[in-house]
Amino acid sequence: MVKVVRPSSRLVGAVIAAALALSAPAASAADPDRSFRITDPRITESSGLAASRAHPGVYWTHNDQDKPLIYGVDSRTGETVATITMRGVGEPRDMEAISVGADGDIYVGDIGDNLNGSWDHVWIYRFPEPERLADTTVDATQYDVKYADGPRDAEALMVHPTTGRVYIASKNENGGGLYEGPAKLTTGGTNTFKRVGEVPWVTDGAFSPDGKELVLRSYFSARGYVWKDGRLGEDHRVSAPIQGQSESVTYTLDGSALMFGTEGTRSEVRRVDIEKDGGSSAGAGSTGDRTAQDGAGGDAGNVTIGAVVLVGVAVLFLVFRRRKPSA
């Protein structure tokens, strides 16, 4: 007969405590700039994303076909903390991009053209980022924009964080172009954007906070480009999540990660950390992770399951190790 000697409750408790420590997420759900879901039922087609400069942890977004409304979403909760109504602009046609400039102004690109070149001009709206998070109406400046080589569809607008120059990347399945705006936008006439580079199929883009890299995303991938003297340099792959409608990307305010957004009700915004070599890590939200996570710390569930398994294995090991044959 075999007598089973059970491990002490103190020993089991120590094993469980160690496992739970392993399962704890690296950051609390209350921390900003984590993966989150947009909870506002009004936001069903989040088409652009930009990290606030004035309010860390808040991200500006908008629907593509909506009234002239911009929403500030807190990444800690996914809740809308400010709704901005732009006054002084016409009815938007297809807002596709948003960026915060070096001057602290918010730039909105009404640059979509689903008929691929049916509009002879598109628009950029601009207004100062509010100092206080609240529902408010702001006076916005409207700029007329055209492309030097003719009309085209576009979904990516990027404002360089140091020069303040505005760039647009056109969208085409066979490859698009990167367009550079004038040194200073003007309301006195049409602002002509000139083609300065070739890019893949692009749905959004963002400059790093230091202005040394430009990231462009498409439906199934993302690439980073060294940015030097106003032109694209060497490129590399950037890990990006597989999302239902890969619409937007922005850097966190500190440049430590990229935030990838998608469309739909309760759409997710996924964080992907930047590696030291400039690429993005294959951690939470990397390519191939098809699971839509609710809230911050999206990988915590997988880690917790692993911890539970660890506890079970440890306890069984201790039980069988301490078996003693009877006399």
Short mmCIF file of C-alpha atoms in Angstrom, two decimals:
data_model
loop_
_atom_site.label_atom_id
_atom_site.label_comp_id
_atom_site.label_asym_id
_atom_site.label_seq_id
_atom_site.Cartn_x
_atom_site.Cartn_y
_atom_site.Cartn_z
CA MET A 1 0.00 0.00 0.00
CA VAL A 2 1.20 3.47 -0.83
CA LYS A 3 0.69 6.32 1.55
CA VAL A 4 0.31 9.78 -0.01
CA VAL A 5 1.80 12.61 1.98
CA ARG A 6 0.09 15.87 1.02
CA PRO A 7 2.19 19.01 0.71
CA SER A 8 1.62 21.58 3.43
CA SER A 9 -0.82 24.42 2.82
CA ARG A 10 2.06 26.84 3.30
CA LEU A 11 4.02 25.21 0.48
CA VAL A 12 1.03 25.15 -1.89
CA GLY A 13 0.32 28.78 -1.01
CA ALA A 14 3.88 29.74 -1.90
CA VAL A 15 3.60 28.00 -5.29
CA ILE A 16 0.27 29.70 -6.05
CA ALA A 17 1.66 33.10 -5.04
CA ALA A 18 4.62 32.63 -7.38
CA ALA A 19 2.32 31.61 -10.24
CA LEU A 20 0.05 34.61 -9.74
CA ALA A 21 3.08 36.87 -9.76
CA LEU A 22 3.98 35.45 -13.16
CA SER A 23 0.44 36.03 -14.41
CA ALA A 24 0.36 39.73 -13.44
CA PRO A 25 0.40 41.99 -16.52
CA ALA A 26 3.39 44.25 -17.04
CA ALA A 27 1.18 47.31 -16.63
CA SER A 28 -2.06 47.98 -14.82
CA ALA A 29 -5.26 48.44 -16.78
CA ALA A 30 -5.33 51.95 -15.34
CA ASP A 31 -2.08 52.83 -17.12
CA PRO A 32 -2.38 54.89 -20.33
CA ASP A 33 -1.36 53.77 -23.81
CA ARG A 34 -2.40 50.14 -23.37
CA SER A 35 -4.57 48.16 -25.78
CA PHE A 36 -8.17 49.25 -25.39
CA ARG A 37 -11.61 49.27 -26.98
CA ILE A 38 -13.53 52.37 -28.04
CA THR A 39 -16.81 52.24 -26.09
CA ASP A 40 -18.62 55.26 -27.59
CA PRO A 41 -21.52 53.89 -29.72
CA ARG A 42 -21.25 56.95 -31.99
CA ILE A 43 -17.79 55.85 -33.16
CA THR A 44 -18.46 53.06 -35.64
CA GLU A 45 -15.93 53.90 -38.38
CA SER A 46 -12.81 55.05 -36.58
CA SER A 47 -10.67 55.99 -39.58
CA GLY A 48 -7.81 57.94 -38.03
CA LEU A 49 -5.87 57.97 -34.78
CA ALA A 50 -3.52 60.51 -33.21
CA ALA A 51 -1.95 60.69 -29.76
CA SER A 52 -2.76 63.89 -27.92
CA ARG A 53 0.21 66.11 -27.06
CA ALA A 54 -1.64 68.06 -24.41
CA HIS A 55 -3.36 65.13 -22.69
CA PRO A 56 -1.16 62.02 -22.32
CA GLY A 57 -3.07 58.79 -22.79
CA VAL A 58 -5.83 60.41 -24.88
CA TYR A 59 -6.25 59.59 -28.57
CA TRP A 60 -8.13 61.66 -31.14
CA THR A 61 -10.26 59.84 -33.69
CA HIS A 62 -13.24 60.38 -36.01
CA ASN A 63 -15.67 58.57 -38.26
CA ASP A 64 -14.95 58.73 -41.98
CA GLN A 65 -18.40 59.94 -43.03
CA ASP A 66 -19.86 62.03 -40.24
CA LYS A 67 -20.61 65.53 -39.14
CA PRO A 68 -17.49 67.63 -38.44
CA LEU A 69 -16.87 65.82 -35.14
CA ILE A 70 -13.63 64.74 -33.49
CA TYR A 71 -13.59 62.47 -30.44
CA GLY A 72 -11.01 62.30 -27.66
CA VAL A 73 -10.81 58.77 -26.23
CA ASP A 74 -9.04 57.90 -22.96
CA SER A 75 -6.91 54.79 -23.45
CA ARG A 76 -7.27 53.93 -19.76
CA THR A 77 -11.00 53.30 -20.10
CA GLY A 78 -11.87 53.43 -23.80
CA GLU A 79 -14.39 56.16 -23.00
CA THR A 80 -14.85 59.43 -24.87
CA VAL A 81 -13.68 62.35 -22.71
CA ALA A 82 -14.15 65.13 -25.26
CA THR A 83 -16.25 65.70 -28.38
CA ILE A 84 -15.09 68.55 -30.60
CA THR A 85 -17.37 70.13 -33.18
CA MET A 86 -15.47 71.93 -35.93
CA ARG A 87 -17.08 75.22 -36.91
CA GLY A 88 -16.29 77.09 -40.12
CA VAL A 89 -15.86 74.04 -42.36
CA GLY A 90 -18.27 72.48 -44.80
CA GLU A 91 -19.94 69.10 -44.51
CA PRO A 92 -17.10 66.55 -44.56
CA ARG A 93 -17.10 64.13 -47.50
CA ASP A 94 -14.74 61.40 -46.29
CA MET A 95 -12.51 62.13 -43.30
CA GLU A 96 -9.76 59.51 -43.29
CA ALA A 97 -6.82 60.76 -41.22
CA ILE A 98 -5.81 62.85 -38.23
CA SER A 99 -2.47 64.09 -36.92
CA VAL A 100 -1.18 66.46 -34.24
CA GLY A 101 1.43 68.90 -35.54
CA ALA A 102 4.54 70.45 -34.07
CA ASP A 103 2.50 73.57 -33.33
CA GLY A 104 0.07 71.60 -31.16
CA ASP A 105 -2.69 71.95 -33.75
CA ILE A 106 -4.87 69.02 -34.83
CA TYR A 107 -4.96 68.37 -38.58
CA VAL A 108 -7.84 66.36 -40.08
CA GLY A 109 -7.61 64.97 -43.61
CA ASP A 110 -10.91 64.97 -45.52
CA ILE A 111 -9.00 63.23 -48.29
CA GLY A 112 -10.90 60.02 -49.05
CA ASP A 113 -12.14 59.46 -52.58
CA ASN A 114 -13.80 56.08 -52.97
CA LEU A 115 -14.37 56.76 -56.68
CA ASN A 116 -10.56 56.98 -57.05
CA GLY A 117 -10.12 60.43 -58.47
CA SER A 118 -13.56 61.92 -58.87
CA TRP A 119 -12.89 65.01 -56.73
CA ASP A 120 -10.80 67.81 -58.24
CA HIS A 121 -9.81 68.85 -54.71
CA VAL A 122 -9.95 67.62 -51.12
CA TRP A 123 -9.65 69.39 -47.77
CA ILE A 124 -7.55 69.61 -44.64
CA TYR A 125 -9.07 71.02 -41.44
CA ARG A 126 -6.94 72.48 -38.66
CA PHE A 127 -7.60 73.75 -35.14
CA PRO A 128 -5.65 74.13 -31.87
CA GLU A 129 -5.75 71.13 -29.56
CA PRO A 130 -8.03 72.07 -26.63
CA GLU A 131 -6.32 72.77 -23.31
CA ARG A 132 -9.22 71.20 -21.42
CA LEU A 133 -10.97 67.91 -22.11
CA ALA A 134 -14.66 68.70 -22.56
CA ASP A 135 -17.33 68.85 -25.23
CA THR A 136 -16.69 72.04 -27.15
CA THR A 137 -17.02 73.84 -30.48
CA VAL A 138 -13.88 75.23 -32.11
CA ASP A 139 -13.22 77.49 -35.08
CA ALA A 140 -11.35 75.39 -37.64
CA THR A 141 -9.39 76.52 -40.68
CA GLN A 142 -10.16 74.77 -43.96
CA TYR A 143 -7.51 74.32 -46.67
CA ASP A 144 -8.19 73.33 -50.27
CA VAL A 145 -5.80 70.63 -51.51
CA LYS A 146 -5.02 69.12 -54.90
CA TYR A 147 -2.28 66.83 -56.22
CA ALA A 148 0.21 67.96 -58.84
CA ASP A 149 -0.36 64.78 -60.90
CA GLY A 150 -4.14 64.69 -60.68
CA PRO A 151 -6.90 63.53 -58.31
CA ARG A 152 -6.57 60.30 -56.33
CA ASP A 153 -7.82 58.43 -53.29
CA ALA A 154 -5.92 58.80 -50.01
CA GLU A 155 -6.34 57.76 -46.38
CA ALA A 156 -3.05 58.80 -44.74
CA LEU A 157 -2.12 62.30 -43.62
CA MET A 158 1.01 62.90 -41.52
CA VAL A 159 2.36 66.14 -40.03
CA HIS A 160 6.09 66.08 -39.36
CA PRO A 161 6.68 66.69 -35.62
CA THR A 162 9.57 69.15 -36.06
CA THR A 163 9.16 70.84 -39.45
CA GLY A 164 5.36 70.99 -39.34
CA ARG A 165 5.15 70.03 -43.01
CA VAL A 166 2.11 68.02 -44.08
CA TYR A 167 2.37 64.82 -46.13
CA ILE A 168 -0.31 62.63 -47.72
CA ALA A 169 0.07 59.03 -48.89
CA SER A 170 -2.31 57.97 -51.65
CA LYS A 171 -4.09 54.61 -51.62
CA ASN A 172 -3.84 52.22 -54.56
CA GLU A 173 -3.66 48.43 -54.62
CA ASN A 174 -0.82 48.63 -57.15
CA GLY A 175 1.12 51.10 -55.03
CA GLY A 176 0.62 54.75 -54.17
CA GLY A 177 2.62 57.90 -53.84
CA LEU A 178 3.90 60.03 -50.97
CA TYR A 179 2.95 63.68 -51.47
CA GLU A 180 4.57 66.69 -49.86
CA GLY A 181 2.58 69.82 -49.13
CA PRO A 182 3.89 73.39 -49.34
CA ALA A 183 6.12 74.64 -46.54
CA LYS A 184 3.12 76.48 -45.16
CA LEU A 185 -0.53 75.81 -45.88
CA THR A 186 -2.54 78.79 -47.06
CA THR A 187 -6.22 79.68 -47.18
CA GLY A 188 -5.62 82.14 -50.04
CA GLY A 189 -5.63 79.49 -52.76
CA THR A 190 -5.24 75.80 -53.50
CA ASN A 191 -2.42 73.95 -51.76
CA THR A 192 -0.66 71.71 -54.28
CA PHE A 193 0.91 68.50 -52.99
CA LYS A 194 3.82 67.11 -55.05
CA ARG A 195 4.78 63.45 -55.35
CA VAL A 196 8.13 62.80 -53.62
CA GLY A 197 8.17 59.03 -53.16
CA GLU A 198 6.61 55.68 -53.97
CA VAL A 199 4.78 53.73 -51.27
CA PRO A 200 2.75 50.50 -51.07
CA TRP A 201 -1.00 50.30 -50.54
CA VAL A 202 -1.48 52.62 -47.55
CA THR A 203 -4.43 53.07 -45.18
CA ASP A 204 -2.67 55.29 -42.63
CA GLY A 205 0.70 56.54 -41.48
CA ALA A 206 2.49 58.31 -38.64
CA PHE A 207 5.81 59.98 -37.93
CA SER A 208 7.74 58.96 -34.83
CA PRO A 209 7.80 61.71 -32.16
CA ASP A 210 11.43 62.52 -32.99
CA GLY A 211 10.63 62.73 -36.70
CA LYS A 212 13.28 60.18 -37.69
CA GLU A 213 10.93 57.47 -38.93
CA LEU A 214 7.70 57.20 -40.87
CA VAL A 215 5.44 54.16 -40.43
CA LEU A 216 2.88 53.32 -43.10
CA ARG A 217 0.30 50.57 -42.65
CA SER A 218 -1.89 48.71 -45.10
CA TYR A 219 -4.63 46.13 -44.65
CA PHE A 220 -2.22 43.26 -44.02
CA SER A 221 1.15 44.73 -43.08
CA ALA A 222 3.13 47.79 -42.01
CA ARG A 223 6.54 49.18 -42.89
CA GLY A 224 8.86 51.68 -41.27
CA TYR A 225 11.01 54.09 -43.28
CA VAL A 226 14.02 56.06 -42.18
CA TRP A 227 13.13 59.73 -42.66
CA LYS A 228 15.96 62.04 -43.62
CA ASP A 229 15.93 65.46 -45.31
CA GLY A 230 12.24 65.14 -46.07
CA ARG A 231 12.51 61.90 -48.02
CA LEU A 232 11.98 58.16 -47.54
CA GLY A 233 15.05 56.13 -46.68
CA GLU A 234 15.74 52.47 -45.93
CA ASP A 235 12.65 50.50 -44.96
CA HIS A 236 11.92 47.52 -42.72
CA ARG A 237 8.97 45.39 -41.71
CA VAL A 238 6.91 46.47 -38.71
CA SER A 239 4.78 43.96 -36.80
CA ALA A 240 1.11 44.87 -37.01
CA PRO A 241 -2.04 43.15 -35.73
CA ILE A 242 -4.45 41.44 -38.08
CA GLN A 243 -7.66 43.45 -37.68
CA GLY A 244 -11.03 43.35 -39.38
CA GLN A 245 -10.49 46.70 -41.10
CA SER A 246 -6.91 47.93 -40.72
CA GLU A 247 -7.56 51.66 -40.71
CA SER A 248 -5.21 53.63 -38.49
CA VAL A 249 -1.85 53.85 -36.77
CA THR A 250 -0.10 56.33 -34.49
CA TYR A 251 2.85 56.41 -32.12
CA THR A 252 2.40 56.74 -28.40
CA LEU A 253 3.43 60.17 -27.16
CA ASP A 254 6.73 58.84 -25.78
CA GLY A 255 7.50 56.89 -28.96
CA SER A 256 7.77 53.56 -27.14
CA ALA A 257 5.00 51.84 -29.08
CA LEU A 258 2.64 51.97 -32.03
CA MET A 259 -1.13 51.98 -31.60
CA PHE A 260 -3.11 50.26 -34.37
CA GLY A 261 -6.83 50.96 -34.84
CA THR A 262 -9.69 49.44 -36.79
CA GLU A 263 -13.29 50.21 -37.69
CA GLY A 264 -16.52 48.86 -36.24
CA THR A 265 -18.61 49.11 -33.09
CA ARG A 266 -16.42 48.78 -29.99
CA SER A 267 -13.39 48.72 -32.25
CA GLU A 268 -10.06 47.78 -30.76
CA VAL A 269 -6.88 49.83 -30.58
CA ARG A 270 -3.90 47.52 -30.18
CA ARG A 271 -0.51 48.45 -28.74
CA VAL A 272 2.69 47.03 -30.28
CA ASP A 273 5.95 47.89 -28.52
CA ILE A 274 8.91 49.30 -30.44
CA GLU A 275 12.09 47.26 -30.22
CA LYS A 276 15.45 48.88 -29.60
CA ASP A 277 16.48 48.37 -33.23
CA GLY A 278 13.52 50.46 -34.36
CA GLY A 279 11.25 47.56 -35.30
CA SER A 280 8.17 46.53 -33.41
CA SER A 281 8.02 43.57 -31.08
CA ALA A 282 6.05 40.41 -31.70
CA GLY A 283 4.34 40.78 -28.35
CA ALA A 284 0.72 41.70 -27.73
CA GLY A 285 -0.97 42.69 -30.93
CA SER A 286 1.63 41.27 -33.30
CA THR A 287 0.90 39.86 -36.73
CA GLY A 288 -0.89 36.56 -36.48
CA ASP A 289 -2.76 37.32 -33.26
CA ARG A 290 -6.35 37.22 -34.46
CA THR A 291 -7.99 37.43 -31.03
CA ALA A 292 -9.73 40.74 -30.32
CA GLN A 293 -8.89 41.65 -26.74
CA ASP A 294 -11.20 43.58 -24.44
CA GLY A 295 -9.44 46.42 -22.68
CA ALA A 296 -5.87 46.80 -21.54
CA GLY A 297 -3.49 43.92 -21.03
CA GLY A 298 -4.87 41.80 -23.84
CA ASP A 299 -2.43 38.94 -23.24
CA ALA A 300 -3.19 38.64 -19.54
CA GLY A 301 -5.73 35.87 -20.17
CA ASN A 302 -3.17 33.64 -21.86
CA VAL A 303 -0.64 34.27 -19.13
CA THR A 304 -3.22 33.52 -16.44
CA ILE A 305 -4.07 30.18 -18.05
CA GLY A 306 -0.38 29.35 -18.10
CA ALA A 307 -0.12 30.23 -14.42
CA VAL A 308 -3.00 27.93 -13.51
CA VAL A 309 -1.37 25.08 -15.41
CA LEU A 310 1.88 25.84 -13.61
CA VAL A 311 0.15 25.59 -10.23
CA GLY A 312 -1.40 22.25 -11.14
CA VAL A 313 1.86 20.79 -12.36
CA ALA A 314 3.75 22.05 -9.31
CA VAL A 315 1.26 20.59 -6.86
CA LEU A 316 1.18 17.20 -8.60
CA PHE A 317 4.96 17.13 -8.68
CA LEU A 318 5.15 17.79 -4.96
CA VAL A 319 2.52 15.14 -4.21
CA PHE A 320 4.22 12.35 -6.15
CA ARG A 321 7.69 13.37 -5.04
CA ARG A 322 6.74 12.93 -1.40
CA ARG A 323 5.05 9.53 -1.72
CA LYS A 324 6.48 7.02 0.77
CA PRO A 325 6.05 3.26 0.74
CA SER A 326 4.29 1.89 3.78
CA ALA A 327 6.18 -0.34 6.19
#
